[in-house]
PDB file of C-alpha atoms in Angstrom:
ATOM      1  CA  UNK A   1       5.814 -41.293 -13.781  1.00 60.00           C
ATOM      2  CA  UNK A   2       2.745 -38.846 -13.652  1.00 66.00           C
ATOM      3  CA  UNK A   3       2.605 -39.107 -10.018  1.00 74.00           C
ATOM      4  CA  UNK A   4       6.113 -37.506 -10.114  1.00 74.00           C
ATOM      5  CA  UNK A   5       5.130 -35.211 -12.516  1.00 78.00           C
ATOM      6  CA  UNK A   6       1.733 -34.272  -9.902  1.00 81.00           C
ATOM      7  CA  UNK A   7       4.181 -33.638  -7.392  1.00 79.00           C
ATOM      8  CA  UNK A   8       6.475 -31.585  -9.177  1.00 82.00           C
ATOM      9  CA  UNK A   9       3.732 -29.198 -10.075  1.00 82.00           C
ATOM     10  CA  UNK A  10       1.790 -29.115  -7.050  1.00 84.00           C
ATOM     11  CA  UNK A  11       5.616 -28.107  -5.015  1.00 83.00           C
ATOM     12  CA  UNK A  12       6.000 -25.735  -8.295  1.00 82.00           C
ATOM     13  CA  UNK A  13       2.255 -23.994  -7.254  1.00 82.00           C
ATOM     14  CA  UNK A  14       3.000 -24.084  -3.567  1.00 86.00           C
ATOM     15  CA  UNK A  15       6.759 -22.439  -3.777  1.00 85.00           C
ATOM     16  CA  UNK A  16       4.987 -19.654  -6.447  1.00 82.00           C
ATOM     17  CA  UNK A  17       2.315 -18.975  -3.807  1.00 83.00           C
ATOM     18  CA  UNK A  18       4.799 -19.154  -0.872  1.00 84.00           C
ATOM     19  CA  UNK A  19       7.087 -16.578  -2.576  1.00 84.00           C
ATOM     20  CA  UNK A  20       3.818 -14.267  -3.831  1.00 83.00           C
ATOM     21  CA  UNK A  21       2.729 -14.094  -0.300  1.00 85.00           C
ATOM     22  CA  UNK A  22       6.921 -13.171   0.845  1.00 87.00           C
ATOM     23  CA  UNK A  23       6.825 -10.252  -0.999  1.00 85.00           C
ATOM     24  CA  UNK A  24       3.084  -9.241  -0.158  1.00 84.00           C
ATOM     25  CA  UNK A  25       4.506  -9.293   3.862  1.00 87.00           C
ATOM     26  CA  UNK A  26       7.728  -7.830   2.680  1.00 87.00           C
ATOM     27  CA  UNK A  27       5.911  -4.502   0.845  1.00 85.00           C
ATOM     28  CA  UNK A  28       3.457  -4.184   3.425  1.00 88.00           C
ATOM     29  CA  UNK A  29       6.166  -3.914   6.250  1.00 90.00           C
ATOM     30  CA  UNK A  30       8.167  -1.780   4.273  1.00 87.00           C
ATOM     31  CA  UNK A  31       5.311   0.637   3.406  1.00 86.00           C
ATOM     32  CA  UNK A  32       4.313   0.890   6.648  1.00 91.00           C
ATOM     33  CA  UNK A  33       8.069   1.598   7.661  1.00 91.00           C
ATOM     34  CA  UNK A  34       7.983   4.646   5.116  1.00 89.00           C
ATOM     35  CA  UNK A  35       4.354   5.807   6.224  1.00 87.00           C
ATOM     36  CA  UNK A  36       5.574   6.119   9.686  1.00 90.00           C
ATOM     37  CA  UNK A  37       8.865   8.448   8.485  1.00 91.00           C
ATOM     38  CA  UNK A  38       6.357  10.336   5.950  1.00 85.00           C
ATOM     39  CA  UNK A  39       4.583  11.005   9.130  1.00 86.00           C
ATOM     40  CA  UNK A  40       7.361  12.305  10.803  1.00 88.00           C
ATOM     41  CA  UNK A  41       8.150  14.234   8.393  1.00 88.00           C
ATOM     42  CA  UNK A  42       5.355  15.840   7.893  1.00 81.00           C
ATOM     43  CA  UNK A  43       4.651  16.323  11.289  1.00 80.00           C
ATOM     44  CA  UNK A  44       7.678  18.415  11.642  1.00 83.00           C
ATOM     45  CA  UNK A  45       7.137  20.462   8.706  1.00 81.00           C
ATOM     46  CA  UNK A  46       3.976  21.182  10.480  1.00 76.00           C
ATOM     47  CA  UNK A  47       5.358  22.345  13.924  1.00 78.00           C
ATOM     48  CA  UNK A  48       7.772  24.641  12.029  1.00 81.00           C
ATOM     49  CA  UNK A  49       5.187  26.905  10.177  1.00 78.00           C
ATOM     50  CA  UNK A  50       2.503  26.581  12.833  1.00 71.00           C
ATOM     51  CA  UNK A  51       3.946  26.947  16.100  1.00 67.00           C
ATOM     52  CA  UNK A  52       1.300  25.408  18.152  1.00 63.00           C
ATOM     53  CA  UNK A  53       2.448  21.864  16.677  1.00 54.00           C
ATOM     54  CA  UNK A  54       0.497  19.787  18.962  1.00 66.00           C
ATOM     55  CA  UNK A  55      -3.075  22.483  19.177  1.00 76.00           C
ATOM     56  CA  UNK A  56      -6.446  20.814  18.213  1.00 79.00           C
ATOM     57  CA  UNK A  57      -6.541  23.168  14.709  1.00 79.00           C
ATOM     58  CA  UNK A  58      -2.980  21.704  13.712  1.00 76.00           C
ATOM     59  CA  UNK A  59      -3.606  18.414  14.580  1.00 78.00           C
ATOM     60  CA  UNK A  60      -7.234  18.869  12.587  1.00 84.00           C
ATOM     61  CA  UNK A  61      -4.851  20.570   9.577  1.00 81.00           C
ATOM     62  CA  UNK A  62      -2.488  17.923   9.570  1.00 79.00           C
ATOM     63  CA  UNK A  63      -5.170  15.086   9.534  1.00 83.00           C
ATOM     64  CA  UNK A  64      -6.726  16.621   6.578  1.00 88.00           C
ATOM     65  CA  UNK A  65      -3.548  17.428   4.734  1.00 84.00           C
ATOM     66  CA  UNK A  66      -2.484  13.847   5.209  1.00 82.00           C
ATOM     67  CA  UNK A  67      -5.763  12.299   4.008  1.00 86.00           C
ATOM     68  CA  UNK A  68      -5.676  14.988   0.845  1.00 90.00           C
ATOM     69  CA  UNK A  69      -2.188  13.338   0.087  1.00 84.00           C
ATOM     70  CA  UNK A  70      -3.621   9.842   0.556  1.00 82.00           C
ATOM     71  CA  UNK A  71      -6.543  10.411  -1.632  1.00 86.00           C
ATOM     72  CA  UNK A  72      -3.795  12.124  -4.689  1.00 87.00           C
ATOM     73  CA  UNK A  73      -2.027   8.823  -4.586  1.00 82.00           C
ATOM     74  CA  UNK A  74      -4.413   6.384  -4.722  1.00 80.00           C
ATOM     75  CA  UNK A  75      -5.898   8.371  -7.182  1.00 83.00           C
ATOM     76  CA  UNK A  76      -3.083   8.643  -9.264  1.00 84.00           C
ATOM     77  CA  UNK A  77      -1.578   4.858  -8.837  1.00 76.00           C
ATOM     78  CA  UNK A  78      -4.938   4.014  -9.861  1.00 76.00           C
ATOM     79  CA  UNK A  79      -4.557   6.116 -13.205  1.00 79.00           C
ATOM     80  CA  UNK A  80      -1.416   4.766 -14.075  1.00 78.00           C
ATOM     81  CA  UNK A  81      -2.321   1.377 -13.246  1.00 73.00           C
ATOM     82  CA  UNK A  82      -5.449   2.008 -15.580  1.00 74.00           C
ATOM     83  CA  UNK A  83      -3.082   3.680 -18.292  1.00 78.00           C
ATOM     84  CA  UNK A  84      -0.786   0.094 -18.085  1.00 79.00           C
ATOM     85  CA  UNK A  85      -3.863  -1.862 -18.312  1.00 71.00           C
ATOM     86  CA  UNK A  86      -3.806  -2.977 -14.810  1.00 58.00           C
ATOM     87  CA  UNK A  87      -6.546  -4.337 -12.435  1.00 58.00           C
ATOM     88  CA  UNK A  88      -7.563  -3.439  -9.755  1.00 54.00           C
ATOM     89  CA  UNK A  89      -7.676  -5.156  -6.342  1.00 55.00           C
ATOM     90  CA  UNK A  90     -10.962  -4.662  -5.222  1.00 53.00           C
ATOM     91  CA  UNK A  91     -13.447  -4.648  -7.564  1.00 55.00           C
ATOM     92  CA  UNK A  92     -16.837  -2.174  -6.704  1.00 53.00           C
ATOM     93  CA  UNK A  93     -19.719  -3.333  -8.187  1.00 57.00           C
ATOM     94  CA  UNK A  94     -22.343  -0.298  -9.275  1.00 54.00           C
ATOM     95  CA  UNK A  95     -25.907  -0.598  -8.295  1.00 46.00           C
ATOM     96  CA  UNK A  96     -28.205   0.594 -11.612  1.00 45.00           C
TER      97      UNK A  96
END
């Protein structure tokens, strides 16, 4: 009867960690699918109010625009997950 009971946990573990790992793939992909039409979208906001869309400057402008954005939001998620008493994934160690 334990043996059953063994089993039954260790399927219990392996579904959990199956299904954890589902939904890690499944935000990835779809984050990736709303980076790309961010970047679209910013991209043509871009060629309207510069004209010279695809220059070296507005390429440079738009690189550091998008990286400013990426910074705010990690930056922020971080807060909130902080505020919600959240950990983080990666954890930095400090040399002292």
């Amino acid at each position: 009867m334990a043996r059953r009971t063994d089993l039954r946990m260790q399927s219990l573990v392996t579904i959990r960690s199956l299904l954890q790992t589902m939904i890690t793939l499944a935000s990835a992909s779809l984050g990736f699918v709303s980076a790309l039409a961010w970047n679209d979208a910013i991209k043509a906001t871009f060629k309207k109010f510069l004209p010279e869309g695809e220059s070296l400057p507005a390429l440079y402008i738009y690189a550091a625009a998008a990286t400013i954005l990426a910074i705010s939001v990690v930056g922020f998620l971080s807060w909130v997950a902080s505020k919600i008493g959240g950990e983080a994934i990666i954890n930095r160690e400090v040399d002292g």
